[in-house]
Structures are given as C-alpha cells and as structure tokens.
Amino acid sequence: MGHQRILDRAPFETCHGFARPLDQRLLLNAPFVLSRAVEVLMSSAPVPEPPAPRPAPEPFSPEVLAELWRRPHRLYELVLAAPDRLGASFARSGAPGSCLLLLLCGAGLFALPYGLVLGWDSWWRVSVLYLGSTLICLPSLHVCASFIGARVSIAQVLAIGLLLSAAAGAFTLGFSPILAFLRFTMESEATQISWVSISNVLLYVALGAGVVQLWRCFAGARGWTDSALFALVLVFWHGVFLYVFLQMHRVLELAA
Amino acid sequence: MIPRARSPWRELASGLLGAAAYGFALGSAHSELYAARNALKFPLLIAVTCMLCAPSTWIAARFLGVQLSFLAVQRSAARLFLDASRLLGGFSPAIFFVAHAARAHDDGKLGRYDEFLALNLLCVALAGSASLLRQSRELWRAQAIARSSARRAVAAWLAISLFTGGQAAFYLRPFFGYPASRGGSPPWFLGAEPDRRGATNFYEMVWQSLERPPLPELYRETR
C-alpha cells in the first residue's frame, strides 16, 4: 500500500504529450520514488537529538594562578594543557598581570636547556629567538588591531604573544635531550644533514606548536573582540612574525 | 591480542626479553657474534629511545589534550615499545629459522640480504602498527581520553620515537651485516662511520634512499 501511495505521487514524465509505458516511467522517476520512500520510512523513526553545545571554557581563577607561583613546575598546565581556558581568562579579565608574568617566565625559562645544548655560551639564544621575535612584532599586531577597530588591550595582545613564545619554549625543553643525543652521535662536519640542520627543524616545529596554541587560545576567547576581523589581522601578522623570526634566527647565528 | 602482563615489572621484563630474542634471531643471519651482541643491543636501543623521548612525549601528550601525569604518559609510551617487542619476540623463532636457512645457502657475498631485510621490515611494521592500535584503544577506554586525542597522541609518540630511534639504531649498527663481512673483529658500534653511500647519520641515509645517488667507485663492481 505504501509503495502504491508513493508511486501515485510521483510526477510522471511525458514525451511529446504522450504518457510513457509504466516501466519506463518508473525508471525515470526512480530517484524521486527512492527519496520519498526514505522520507516515509524516516518519518516513523525517532529523530536523533542534536549534540549538546560545548560548554564555554572556565577561566583560570586567581587562586589557580597564585598556586602556580607556589608550584612553578606546574607552569605547563597554564601553557600547554588548557589554551581555551587561558583564552577565556584573557577575554573575561583582560589578561591579569600575574598571568602575564607567569607566561613571561615560561617563555624565558623553558628554552634555556635547549640553548645550553647548542653551546654553553648560547644558553640565552633560543629564549631570545622566540621572545625577542614576539616582542618586536607585538606593537604591529596591536596597532593593526586598533586600526581595524578590534577592541583588544595591550595586555591581551601581550598575553597571546607570550603564550606563543612560552608554548614554543616548552616544546624546545622536550626536544633538548633528543638534540643532546644527536649532537653526541652525529659528525659535526656531516656533508648533507648535520645536527645543526636537525636543530633548526626542531626549532621550527616548536614555533609551529606555539602558533597552534595561540589559535587555540584565540578560539577559547569567545566574545573577546570582533573575532573575524582580529583573526584576519592575526593571519597577516603571522607573515610579519615569520619574517622577523627568520631574520632573528640569522642574527643569532643559530643556522651556522 | 597478547594478554597484558600482571605487573609493570613483568611487562618490562617480557618486553626486553622479546627484544633480546628478536635481536638474537636477527643477528644469527650473519654470525653467532652478531647474534649474541644483538641480544644486548636491541633492548638497549629500545631503552635509550624511551629515555630520550620521555620529556617530548609528555609535552606532546599535554599539547594534544591527554590529561595524564608524567609517569602515566611514560608508562603508556613505553608500552608501545614493549608490546611491539613482545610481538617481535613471538616472530623470533620464525626469523631464526629463516636466518639459518639463508645462511646455509648464501654465496658469502650479498646472499639473501635484501630479502631478509624486507622480511624484517615487514615484521617491525606489523608489530609497530598492532601496538599502536592497541595503545590508542587503551588510552581511549581505560584512561577515558577522547578517541581523537588518544589517536593523535599515540601517533605523535610514534613519530618522535621513530625520529630519535632511527638515529639511535644508526649509531648502534651493525645489526645485520652482509655475509661478505663475516670474520675479523667488527666493533660493537659503528657510530658515525659512513655507510656504503657515505651517510654518516640516519637522516642522511633516509635522504640518500630518496635521492638514490650512485654508490662510490669502490663498491660499484660488487653489484
């Protein structure tokens, strides 16, 4: 009965005003018949509930930030584990000073072991590479954001820049034993790929991780500013930042 | 699937034993000397790689949303190796037999080196993939971590381990050896000594296998 009902409602095609034979009509209208059949079958099935919207991330409370000063080895929690919560914190309270200071400490300290692996006299170079490039480029981000009318404070701009540096620094900390091993086992005058080339690749991987973390933080900061416009500015800013980073890499003689 | 050992120490012991057995079987294609050395060198390779990658696996896990402690991440990452080692240990009687069969009939020059190498690559790939799948499932089920995060974290651990373990394996060479190199007293580790194409590290070797430069003059006439 159901099939007949569907077929009755199918719009029969005509050719030069004459009705076509039934089997030909069925063939021509097969897509319509099938879609109607699926519609009829689905109408009796229970409609699946749409997935629940993700709850908005909770910002870090001042107590949690104070706790990090007492246990600095848990600074990773702030830098790596919850970028969306960090974004929510920046959006709600406009990047508190203690949070900025923690990120600055992270950006400065995490990269020190990698610098030490590069050489005793190079302990500062990797920290300066990330932190210096970021700090040089942050004014341009703030000015461009203000120019297009995005309401972002200096503290918020500073916070996302420091997060990039701190996340990249955290990755270099993880890579430092690997680089030490490579330095120990590889010929310094290798003709094609030396440990310095591998080190440069690792520094860029860490930079990539920092950029990803910046965007995650930005995604978590709902209602921070005019998101679409600021995202556009951030994309362009990455170009400027990458160029400065390359120059800084050269100036610090890390490629040699 | 292999049942999980009862305690972490047993798990560690069974993994290292599996690695030793596989190393022994692998080296027996060349000589007893290589077999005995590989029984020590293979577990050493796994231990060194695990230790070097420990901080980066943890940082990668935190970055990818795996909320586990440093020790829990190390346990999970080490299980990747231990599971693979136990699986390879299971293959070792078959590899031992194939190695001896090849050795009995080789020509004393290249023998069935390429065939044996391909077989072992297949075994390592199979064991690695199986342990990878298992570990991501365990993270997802036992540790209640989102499936996508678990997969990404385990894939990142594998990439970091391959990147580091490749160079460790290059440094700890020789594991196989051509039949032509039997006899004499080869060193325990060749270290940064260049291979036949002149590569002095793992990354150069990979680069050369992609670029395929010609062999140096010295080796051309042996082919």
Tab-separated table of C-alpha atoms in Angstrom:
chain	number	residue	atom	x	y	z
A	1	MET	CA	0.000	0.000	0.000
A	2	GLY	CA	2.749	2.354	0.965
A	3	HIS	CA	4.636	1.732	-2.289
A	4	GLN	CA	1.492	2.405	-4.317
A	5	ARG	CA	0.989	5.655	-2.444
A	6	ILE	CA	4.492	6.765	-3.250
A	7	LEU	CA	4.154	5.861	-6.918
A	8	ASP	CA	0.842	7.684	-7.174
A	9	ARG	CA	2.501	10.871	-6.034
A	10	ALA	CA	5.453	10.575	-8.405
A	11	PRO	CA	5.367	13.190	-11.177
A	12	PHE	CA	5.049	11.148	-14.365
A	13	GLU	CA	7.143	12.379	-17.227
A	14	THR	CA	5.594	12.806	-20.622
A	15	CYS	CA	7.227	12.686	-24.039
A	16	HIS	CA	5.645	14.853	-26.736
A	17	GLY	CA	2.397	14.879	-24.778
A	18	PHE	CA	2.081	11.067	-24.625
A	19	ALA	CA	2.380	9.132	-21.404
A	20	ARG	CA	5.348	6.725	-21.332
A	21	PRO	CA	4.968	3.000	-20.516
A	22	LEU	CA	4.860	2.252	-16.777
A	23	ASP	CA	8.328	0.553	-16.502
A	24	GLN	CA	9.982	3.461	-18.313
A	25	ARG	CA	8.194	5.935	-16.071
A	26	LEU	CA	9.348	4.029	-13.009
A	27	LEU	CA	12.936	4.119	-14.223
A	28	LEU	CA	12.846	7.834	-14.943
A	29	ASN	CA	11.309	8.655	-11.593
A	30	ALA	CA	13.444	6.245	-9.578
A	31	PRO	CA	15.352	8.965	-7.700
A	32	PHE	CA	12.152	10.684	-6.668
A	33	VAL	CA	10.484	7.394	-5.645
A	34	LEU	CA	13.524	6.402	-3.609
A	35	SER	CA	13.731	9.738	-1.854
A	36	ARG	CA	10.026	9.571	-0.996
A	37	ALA	CA	10.434	6.020	0.311
A	38	VAL	CA	13.285	7.106	2.542
A	39	GLU	CA	11.197	10.057	3.694
A	40	VAL	CA	8.244	7.794	4.619
A	41	LEU	CA	10.489	5.315	6.437
A	42	MET	CA	12.322	8.056	8.294
A	43	SER	CA	9.137	9.776	9.388
A	44	SER	CA	8.335	6.861	11.741
A	45	ALA	CA	11.896	6.684	13.133
A	46	PRO	CA	12.720	8.740	16.231
A	47	VAL	CA	14.528	11.974	15.385
A	48	PRO	CA	18.088	11.910	16.858
A	49	GLU	CA	18.773	14.664	19.324
A	50	PRO	CA	21.305	17.287	18.190
A	51	PRO	CA	24.628	17.107	20.066
A	52	ALA	CA	24.744	19.266	23.149
A	53	PRO	CA	26.710	22.508	22.635
A	54	ARG	CA	30.161	22.509	24.213
A	55	PRO	CA	30.173	24.391	27.498
A	56	ALA	CA	32.124	27.640	27.492
A	57	PRO	CA	35.633	27.155	28.935
A	58	GLU	CA	36.129	28.241	32.521
A	59	PRO	CA	38.731	30.996	33.009
A	60	PHE	CA	41.608	30.405	35.417
A	61	SER	CA	40.749	31.709	38.848
A	62	PRO	CA	43.204	33.982	40.739
A	63	GLU	CA	43.653	31.109	43.237
A	64	VAL	CA	44.881	28.787	40.477
A	65	LEU	CA	47.329	31.430	39.241
A	66	ALA	CA	48.572	32.020	42.794
A	67	GLU	CA	49.017	28.255	43.172
A	68	LEU	CA	51.283	28.270	40.081
A	69	TRP	CA	53.634	30.724	41.790
A	70	ARG	CA	53.944	28.282	44.674
A	71	ARG	CA	54.452	25.310	42.314
A	72	PRO	CA	56.293	26.686	39.290
A	73	HIS	CA	56.929	23.190	37.905
A	74	ARG	CA	53.215	23.132	37.026
A	75	LEU	CA	53.582	26.094	34.708
A	76	TYR	CA	52.984	23.595	31.907
A	77	GLU	CA	49.354	23.411	32.950
A	78	LEU	CA	48.988	27.065	32.049
A	79	VAL	CA	50.994	26.984	28.827
A	80	LEU	CA	50.052	23.644	27.284
A	81	ALA	CA	47.087	21.934	28.849
A	82	ALA	CA	44.199	24.403	28.600
A	83	PRO	CA	44.649	27.103	25.949
A	84	ASP	CA	40.882	27.577	25.727
A	85	ARG	CA	40.702	28.349	29.455
A	86	LEU	CA	43.572	30.782	29.042
A	87	GLY	CA	41.670	32.456	26.202
A	88	ALA	CA	38.580	32.670	28.403
A	89	SER	CA	40.693	34.270	31.131
A	90	PHE	CA	42.027	36.896	28.717
A	91	ALA	CA	38.549	37.573	27.387
A	92	ARG	CA	36.930	37.958	30.788
A	93	SER	CA	39.533	39.676	32.902
A	94	GLY	CA	41.761	41.241	30.208
A	95	ALA	CA	44.936	39.252	30.928
A	96	PRO	CA	45.788	39.749	34.617
A	97	GLY	CA	49.338	40.812	35.483
A	98	SER	CA	50.182	37.617	37.335
A	99	CYS	CA	49.194	35.569	34.280
A	100	LEU	CA	51.390	37.728	32.031
A	101	LEU	CA	54.298	37.374	34.418
A	102	LEU	CA	53.882	33.598	34.532
A	103	LEU	CA	53.843	33.398	30.747
A	104	LEU	CA	56.918	35.625	30.557
A	105	CYS	CA	58.753	33.332	32.996
A	106	GLY	CA	57.717	30.316	30.932
A	107	ALA	CA	58.846	31.917	27.679
A	108	GLY	CA	62.193	32.852	29.199
A	109	LEU	CA	62.981	29.703	31.152
A	110	PHE	CA	61.643	26.808	29.101
A	111	ALA	CA	64.028	27.443	26.209
A	112	LEU	CA	67.197	27.646	28.346
A	113	PRO	CA	68.078	23.893	28.316
A	114	TYR	CA	67.888	23.804	24.522
A	115	GLY	CA	70.205	26.802	24.357
A	116	LEU	CA	72.632	25.026	26.696
A	117	VAL	CA	72.668	22.007	24.373
A	118	LEU	CA	73.587	24.326	21.493
A	119	GLY	CA	76.591	25.527	23.485
A	120	TRP	CA	77.499	26.825	26.942
A	121	ASP	CA	77.757	30.352	25.616
A	122	SER	CA	74.474	30.026	23.685
A	123	TRP	CA	72.188	29.428	26.669
A	124	TRP	CA	70.256	32.639	26.049
A	125	ARG	CA	69.888	32.431	22.281
A	126	VAL	CA	66.758	30.271	21.944
A	127	SER	CA	64.858	32.268	24.579
A	128	VAL	CA	65.791	35.460	22.759
A	129	LEU	CA	64.828	33.899	19.428
A	130	TYR	CA	61.210	33.308	20.474
A	131	LEU	CA	60.704	36.062	22.995
A	132	GLY	CA	62.603	38.704	21.023
A	133	SER	CA	60.780	37.987	17.734
A	134	THR	CA	57.435	38.094	19.527
A	135	LEU	CA	58.096	41.302	21.428
A	136	ILE	CA	59.384	43.054	18.295
A	137	CYS	CA	56.216	42.130	16.383
A	138	LEU	CA	53.596	42.723	19.069
A	139	PRO	CA	53.316	46.509	18.525
A	140	SER	CA	52.400	45.876	14.883
A	141	LEU	CA	49.656	43.452	15.981
A	142	HIS	CA	48.233	45.934	18.460
A	143	VAL	CA	48.340	48.876	16.036
A	144	CYS	CA	46.734	46.886	13.207
A	145	ALA	CA	44.042	45.524	15.524
A	146	SER	CA	43.260	49.047	16.767
A	147	PHE	CA	43.264	50.350	13.208
A	148	ILE	CA	40.515	47.969	12.099
A	149	GLY	CA	38.529	48.694	15.242
A	150	ALA	CA	39.073	45.460	17.150
A	151	ARG	CA	38.890	46.248	20.856
A	152	VAL	CA	41.983	44.483	22.159
A	153	SER	CA	44.023	45.811	25.044
A	154	ILE	CA	47.828	45.864	25.103
A	155	ALA	CA	47.763	43.294	27.910
A	156	GLN	CA	45.666	40.908	25.816
A	157	VAL	CA	47.961	41.265	22.809
A	158	LEU	CA	50.956	40.749	25.056
A	159	ALA	CA	49.315	37.662	26.566
A	160	ILE	CA	48.755	35.862	23.275
A	161	GLY	CA	52.273	36.755	22.108
A	162	LEU	CA	53.798	35.443	25.319
A	163	LEU	CA	51.726	32.284	25.060
A	164	LEU	CA	53.222	31.644	21.602
A	165	SER	CA	56.761	32.058	22.962
A	166	ALA	CA	56.089	30.001	26.084
A	167	ALA	CA	54.499	27.108	24.155
A	168	ALA	CA	57.369	27.071	21.643
A	169	GLY	CA	59.838	27.171	24.551
A	170	ALA	CA	58.073	24.249	26.241
A	171	PHE	CA	58.494	22.185	23.112
A	172	THR	CA	62.200	23.004	22.906
A	173	LEU	CA	62.518	21.779	26.504
A	174	GLY	CA	61.089	18.434	25.387
A	175	PHE	CA	63.424	18.315	22.391
A	176	SER	CA	66.576	19.185	24.326
A	177	PRO	CA	67.576	15.592	25.344
A	178	ILE	CA	66.971	14.443	21.777
A	179	LEU	CA	69.175	17.232	20.427
A	180	ALA	CA	71.866	16.429	23.002
A	181	PHE	CA	71.856	12.825	21.781
A	182	LEU	CA	72.000	13.892	18.138
A	183	ARG	CA	74.884	16.232	18.882
A	184	PHE	CA	76.725	13.412	20.635
A	185	THR	CA	76.168	10.840	17.892
A	186	MET	CA	76.420	12.914	14.706
A	187	GLU	CA	79.529	14.115	12.931
A	188	SER	CA	79.840	17.885	13.250
A	189	GLU	CA	81.146	18.102	9.690
A	190	ALA	CA	78.440	15.888	8.152
A	191	THR	CA	78.204	16.768	4.487
A	192	GLN	CA	74.456	16.705	3.923
A	193	ILE	CA	72.484	16.798	7.165
A	194	SER	CA	74.208	17.941	10.345
A	195	TRP	CA	72.834	18.134	13.862
A	196	VAL	CA	72.551	21.897	13.418
A	197	SER	CA	70.145	21.390	10.487
A	198	ILE	CA	68.075	18.999	12.617
A	199	SER	CA	68.129	21.551	15.431
A	200	ASN	CA	66.744	24.187	13.070
A	201	VAL	CA	63.927	21.848	12.036
A	202	LEU	CA	63.093	21.227	15.703
A	203	LEU	CA	63.042	24.984	16.382
A	204	TYR	CA	60.539	25.440	13.555
A	205	VAL	CA	58.409	22.539	14.824
A	206	ALA	CA	58.339	24.230	18.237
A	207	LEU	CA	57.367	27.515	16.597
A	208	GLY	CA	54.520	25.726	14.770
A	209	ALA	CA	53.281	24.317	18.080
A	210	GLY	CA	53.352	27.828	19.555
A	211	VAL	CA	51.283	29.174	16.673
A	212	VAL	CA	48.745	26.342	17.087
A	213	GLN	CA	48.497	27.153	20.791
A	214	LEU	CA	47.918	30.833	20.007
A	215	TRP	CA	44.974	29.938	17.753
A	216	ARG	CA	43.532	27.539	20.308
A	217	CYS	CA	43.698	30.292	22.895
A	218	PHE	CA	42.032	32.671	20.478
A	219	ALA	CA	39.275	30.119	19.781
A	220	GLY	CA	38.635	29.813	23.516
A	221	ALA	CA	38.255	33.558	23.929
A	222	ARG	CA	34.637	33.827	22.810
A	223	GLY	CA	33.267	37.353	22.767
A	224	TRP	CA	36.743	38.807	23.273
A	225	THR	CA	36.618	41.161	20.336
A	226	ASP	CA	35.369	41.239	16.764
A	227	SER	CA	36.689	37.713	16.160
A	228	ALA	CA	36.590	37.589	12.356
A	229	LEU	CA	38.441	40.863	11.890
A	230	PHE	CA	41.005	40.123	14.557
A	231	ALA	CA	41.564	36.647	13.085
A	232	LEU	CA	42.284	38.275	9.735
A	233	VAL	CA	44.800	40.613	11.369
A	234	LEU	CA	46.400	37.651	13.128
A	235	VAL	CA	46.821	35.796	9.833
A	236	PHE	CA	48.634	38.767	8.286
A	237	TRP	CA	50.618	39.261	11.457
A	238	HIS	CA	51.923	35.697	11.201
A	239	GLY	CA	53.578	36.665	7.928
A	240	VAL	CA	55.365	39.598	9.565
A	241	PHE	CA	56.271	37.485	12.560
A	242	LEU	CA	57.716	34.688	10.432
A	243	TYR	CA	59.886	37.129	8.508
A	244	VAL	CA	61.219	38.691	11.720
A	245	PHE	CA	61.746	35.225	13.194
A	246	LEU	CA	63.859	34.213	10.187
A	247	GLN	CA	65.942	37.353	10.492
A	248	MET	CA	66.378	36.827	14.227
A	249	HIS	CA	67.440	33.242	13.553
A	250	ARG	CA	70.134	34.576	11.234
A	251	VAL	CA	71.253	37.359	13.556
A	252	LEU	CA	71.628	34.964	16.487
A	253	GLU	CA	73.778	32.699	14.259
A	254	LEU	CA	71.647	29.661	15.001
A	255	ALA	CA	71.743	28.473	11.408
A	256	ALA	CA	75.535	28.196	11.308
B	1	MET	CA	45.952	-9.551	21.229
B	2	ILE	CA	48.575	-10.608	23.765
B	3	PRO	CA	47.221	-10.577	27.325
B	4	ARG	CA	48.621	-7.788	29.484
B	5	ALA	CA	51.281	-8.941	31.987
B	6	ARG	CA	50.240	-8.765	35.642
B	7	SER	CA	52.739	-6.193	36.919
B	8	PRO	CA	54.696	-3.387	35.222
B	9	TRP	CA	57.967	-5.160	36.061
B	10	ARG	CA	56.815	-8.337	34.372
B	11	GLU	CA	55.649	-6.308	31.439
B	12	LEU	CA	59.080	-4.645	31.235
B	13	ALA	CA	60.903	-7.967	31.593
B	14	SER	CA	58.794	-9.715	28.966
B	15	GLY	CA	59.238	-6.783	26.554
B	16	LEU	CA	63.015	-6.709	26.993
B	17	LEU	CA	63.219	-10.489	26.653
B	18	GLY	CA	61.183	-10.309	23.466
B	19	ALA	CA	63.538	-7.637	22.118
B	20	ALA	CA	66.581	-9.723	23.065
B	21	ALA	CA	65.163	-12.826	21.381
B	22	TYR	CA	64.373	-10.888	18.242
B	23	GLY	CA	67.817	-9.291	18.219
B	24	PHE	CA	69.436	-12.704	18.584
B	25	ALA	CA	67.379	-14.136	15.696
B	26	LEU	CA	68.195	-11.122	13.544
B	27	GLY	CA	71.932	-11.317	14.111
B	28	SER	CA	72.093	-15.061	13.516
B	29	ALA	CA	71.683	-14.387	9.777
B	30	HIS	CA	75.264	-13.101	9.909
B	31	SER	CA	77.131	-14.931	12.674
B	32	GLU	CA	76.945	-16.065	16.302
B	33	LEU	CA	78.935	-12.982	17.275
B	34	TYR	CA	76.325	-10.653	15.779
B	35	ALA	CA	73.511	-12.723	17.319
B	36	ALA	CA	74.969	-12.506	20.829
B	37	ARG	CA	75.669	-8.793	20.524
B	38	ASN	CA	72.216	-8.057	19.124
B	39	ALA	CA	70.626	-9.789	22.114
B	40	LEU	CA	72.027	-6.910	24.170
B	41	LYS	CA	71.917	-4.146	21.588
B	42	PHE	CA	68.239	-4.458	20.690
B	43	PRO	CA	66.924	-3.967	24.273
B	44	LEU	CA	69.500	-1.177	24.658
B	45	LEU	CA	68.118	0.535	21.557
B	46	ILE	CA	64.604	0.426	22.995
B	47	ALA	CA	65.688	1.663	26.433
B	48	VAL	CA	67.742	4.549	25.006
B	49	THR	CA	64.929	5.651	22.691
B	50	CYS	CA	62.357	5.537	25.525
B	51	MET	CA	64.550	7.618	27.823
B	52	LEU	CA	65.456	10.251	25.250
B	53	CYS	CA	61.856	10.712	24.161
B	54	ALA	CA	60.383	10.876	27.685
B	55	PRO	CA	60.056	14.686	28.019
B	56	SER	CA	58.870	15.266	24.472
B	57	THR	CA	56.217	12.515	24.650
B	58	TRP	CA	54.817	14.132	27.767
B	59	ILE	CA	54.794	17.603	26.259
B	60	ALA	CA	53.159	16.260	23.087
B	61	ALA	CA	50.529	14.478	25.206
B	62	ARG	CA	49.661	17.635	27.140
B	63	PHE	CA	49.574	19.644	23.937
B	64	LEU	CA	47.188	17.144	22.325
B	65	GLY	CA	44.758	17.111	25.229
B	66	VAL	CA	45.820	13.932	27.054
B	67	GLN	CA	45.458	14.881	30.720
B	68	LEU	CA	47.800	12.303	32.238
B	69	SER	CA	50.678	12.648	34.673
B	70	PHE	CA	54.305	12.442	33.506
B	71	LEU	CA	54.635	8.868	34.795
B	72	ALA	CA	51.357	7.728	33.258
B	73	VAL	CA	52.453	9.112	29.869
B	74	GLN	CA	55.812	7.339	30.188
B	75	ARG	CA	54.069	4.075	31.010
B	76	SER	CA	51.768	4.393	28.018
B	77	ALA	CA	54.566	5.402	25.639
B	78	ALA	CA	56.839	2.620	26.904
B	79	ARG	CA	54.040	0.101	26.373
B	80	LEU	CA	54.140	0.954	22.687
B	81	PHE	CA	57.703	-0.383	22.575
B	82	LEU	CA	57.165	-3.253	24.972
B	83	ASP	CA	54.112	-4.533	23.096
B	84	ALA	CA	55.992	-4.289	19.802
B	85	SER	CA	58.987	-6.054	21.384
B	86	ARG	CA	56.829	-8.893	22.682
B	87	LEU	CA	55.247	-9.290	19.271
B	88	LEU	CA	58.693	-9.323	17.651
B	89	GLY	CA	59.793	-11.837	20.271
B	90	GLY	CA	56.947	-14.010	19.049
B	91	PHE	CA	58.278	-13.764	15.498
B	92	SER	CA	61.841	-14.585	16.571
B	93	PRO	CA	61.693	-18.422	16.108
B	94	ALA	CA	60.492	-17.905	12.535
B	95	ILE	CA	63.149	-15.238	11.905
B	96	PHE	CA	65.804	-17.509	13.457
B	97	PHE	CA	64.830	-20.349	11.143
B	98	VAL	CA	64.778	-18.129	8.036
B	99	ALA	CA	68.137	-16.594	9.035
B	100	HIS	CA	69.778	-20.004	9.381
B	101	ALA	CA	68.228	-21.286	6.159
B	102	ALA	CA	69.533	-18.213	4.311
B	103	ARG	CA	72.948	-18.521	5.918
B	104	ALA	CA	73.305	-22.193	4.964
B	105	HIS	CA	72.926	-21.445	1.271
B	106	ASP	CA	74.378	-17.954	0.842
B	107	ASP	CA	77.213	-17.172	-1.555
B	108	GLY	CA	79.340	-15.446	1.082
B	109	LYS	CA	78.933	-12.063	-0.600
B	110	LEU	CA	75.457	-10.475	-0.563
B	111	GLY	CA	73.463	-13.670	-0.014
B	112	ARG	CA	69.739	-13.130	0.607
B	113	TYR	CA	70.413	-9.878	2.458
B	114	ASP	CA	67.731	-7.802	0.689
B	115	GLU	CA	65.045	-10.466	1.112
B	116	PHE	CA	65.857	-10.856	4.812
B	117	LEU	CA	65.860	-7.088	5.296
B	118	ALA	CA	62.423	-6.797	3.659
B	119	LEU	CA	61.034	-9.592	5.830
B	120	ASN	CA	62.248	-7.902	8.986
B	121	LEU	CA	60.903	-4.525	7.924
B	122	LEU	CA	57.527	-6.200	7.432
B	123	CYS	CA	57.689	-7.796	10.899
B	124	VAL	CA	58.615	-4.478	12.561
B	125	ALA	CA	55.864	-2.639	10.656
B	126	LEU	CA	53.275	-5.260	11.678
B	127	ALA	CA	54.346	-5.240	15.326
B	128	GLY	CA	54.505	-1.440	15.417
B	129	SER	CA	51.059	-0.984	13.869
B	130	ALA	CA	49.446	-3.553	16.180
B	131	SER	CA	50.936	-1.982	19.296
B	132	LEU	CA	49.953	1.481	18.074
B	133	LEU	CA	46.321	0.435	17.607
B	134	ARG	CA	46.244	-1.267	20.966
B	135	GLN	CA	47.737	1.667	22.828
B	136	SER	CA	45.342	4.200	21.330
B	137	ARG	CA	42.422	1.899	22.283
B	138	GLU	CA	43.743	1.582	25.822
B	139	LEU	CA	44.081	5.322	26.203
B	140	TRP	CA	40.583	5.783	24.904
B	141	ARG	CA	38.963	3.080	27.024
B	142	ALA	CA	40.946	2.699	30.238
B	143	GLN	CA	42.013	6.312	30.659
B	144	ALA	CA	38.746	7.789	29.362
B	145	ILE	CA	40.505	10.065	26.886
B	146	ALA	CA	38.689	11.299	23.769
B	147	ARG	CA	39.272	8.934	20.872
B	148	SER	CA	40.681	11.619	18.569
B	149	SER	CA	43.079	12.885	21.262
B	150	ALA	CA	44.241	9.338	22.013
B	151	ARG	CA	44.932	8.633	18.340
B	152	ARG	CA	46.794	11.882	17.801
B	153	ALA	CA	48.871	11.435	20.946
B	154	VAL	CA	49.898	7.876	20.079
B	155	ALA	CA	50.738	8.885	16.508
B	156	ALA	CA	52.864	11.775	17.849
B	157	TRP	CA	54.679	9.409	20.232
B	158	LEU	CA	55.416	7.068	17.364
B	159	ALA	CA	56.732	9.910	15.188
B	160	ILE	CA	59.000	11.209	17.980
B	161	SER	CA	60.263	7.692	18.699
B	162	LEU	CA	60.985	6.947	15.046
B	163	PHE	CA	62.795	10.259	14.651
B	164	THR	CA	65.043	9.553	17.644
B	165	GLY	CA	65.191	5.762	17.443
B	166	GLY	CA	66.320	5.931	13.815
B	167	GLN	CA	69.491	7.772	14.780
B	168	ALA	CA	69.993	5.516	17.822
B	169	ALA	CA	69.762	2.460	15.577
B	170	PHE	CA	72.198	4.008	13.090
B	171	TYR	CA	74.684	4.687	15.884
B	172	LEU	CA	74.354	1.177	17.350
B	173	ARG	CA	74.985	-0.529	13.995
B	174	PRO	CA	75.732	-3.205	12.843
B	175	PHE	CA	72.611	-5.310	13.399
B	176	PHE	CA	72.527	-7.258	10.114
B	177	GLY	CA	75.734	-7.177	8.114
B	178	TYR	CA	76.462	-8.667	4.695
B	179	PRO	CA	77.709	-12.263	4.578
B	180	ALA	CA	80.872	-10.849	2.952
B	181	SER	CA	81.739	-9.071	6.225
B	182	ARG	CA	81.983	-12.323	8.271
B	183	GLY	CA	85.157	-12.994	10.217
B	184	GLY	CA	87.521	-10.451	11.715
B	185	SER	CA	86.587	-8.443	14.786
B	186	PRO	CA	83.926	-5.857	13.950
B	187	PRO	CA	83.350	-3.098	16.512
B	188	TRP	CA	80.315	-3.186	18.807
B	189	PHE	CA	79.021	0.079	17.416
B	190	LEU	CA	79.921	1.667	14.101
B	191	GLY	CA	78.801	5.066	15.394
B	192	ALA	CA	79.141	7.885	12.868
B	193	GLU	CA	81.274	5.825	10.476
B	194	PRO	CA	79.959	6.367	6.938
B	195	ASP	CA	77.861	3.631	5.335
B	196	ARG	CA	78.374	2.393	1.756
B	197	ARG	CA	76.889	5.540	0.251
B	198	GLY	CA	78.779	7.790	2.638
B	199	ALA	CA	75.894	8.670	5.002
B	200	THR	CA	77.166	9.462	8.496
B	201	ASN	CA	73.782	9.584	10.225
B	202	PHE	CA	70.248	8.229	9.941
B	203	TYR	CA	68.807	11.370	8.350
B	204	GLU	CA	71.431	11.376	5.607
B	205	MET	CA	70.678	7.725	4.991
B	206	VAL	CA	66.956	8.456	4.586
B	207	TRP	CA	67.776	11.410	2.333
B	208	GLN	CA	70.017	9.253	0.165
B	209	SER	CA	67.457	6.477	-0.066
B	210	LEU	CA	65.056	9.075	-1.519
B	211	GLU	CA	67.643	10.703	-3.807
B	212	ARG	CA	69.322	7.411	-4.775
B	213	PRO	CA	72.833	8.694	-5.550
B	214	PRO	CA	75.241	6.167	-7.173
B	215	LEU	CA	77.497	4.050	-4.975
B	216	PRO	CA	81.100	5.240	-4.585
B	217	GLU	CA	83.643	3.801	-7.084
B	218	LEU	CA	84.915	1.287	-4.536
B	219	TYR	CA	81.615	-0.615	-4.346
B	220	ARG	CA	80.331	-0.311	-7.906
B	221	GLU	CA	81.899	-3.500	-9.252
B	222	THR	CA	80.491	-5.704	-6.455
B	223	ARG	CA	76.928	-5.369	-7.816
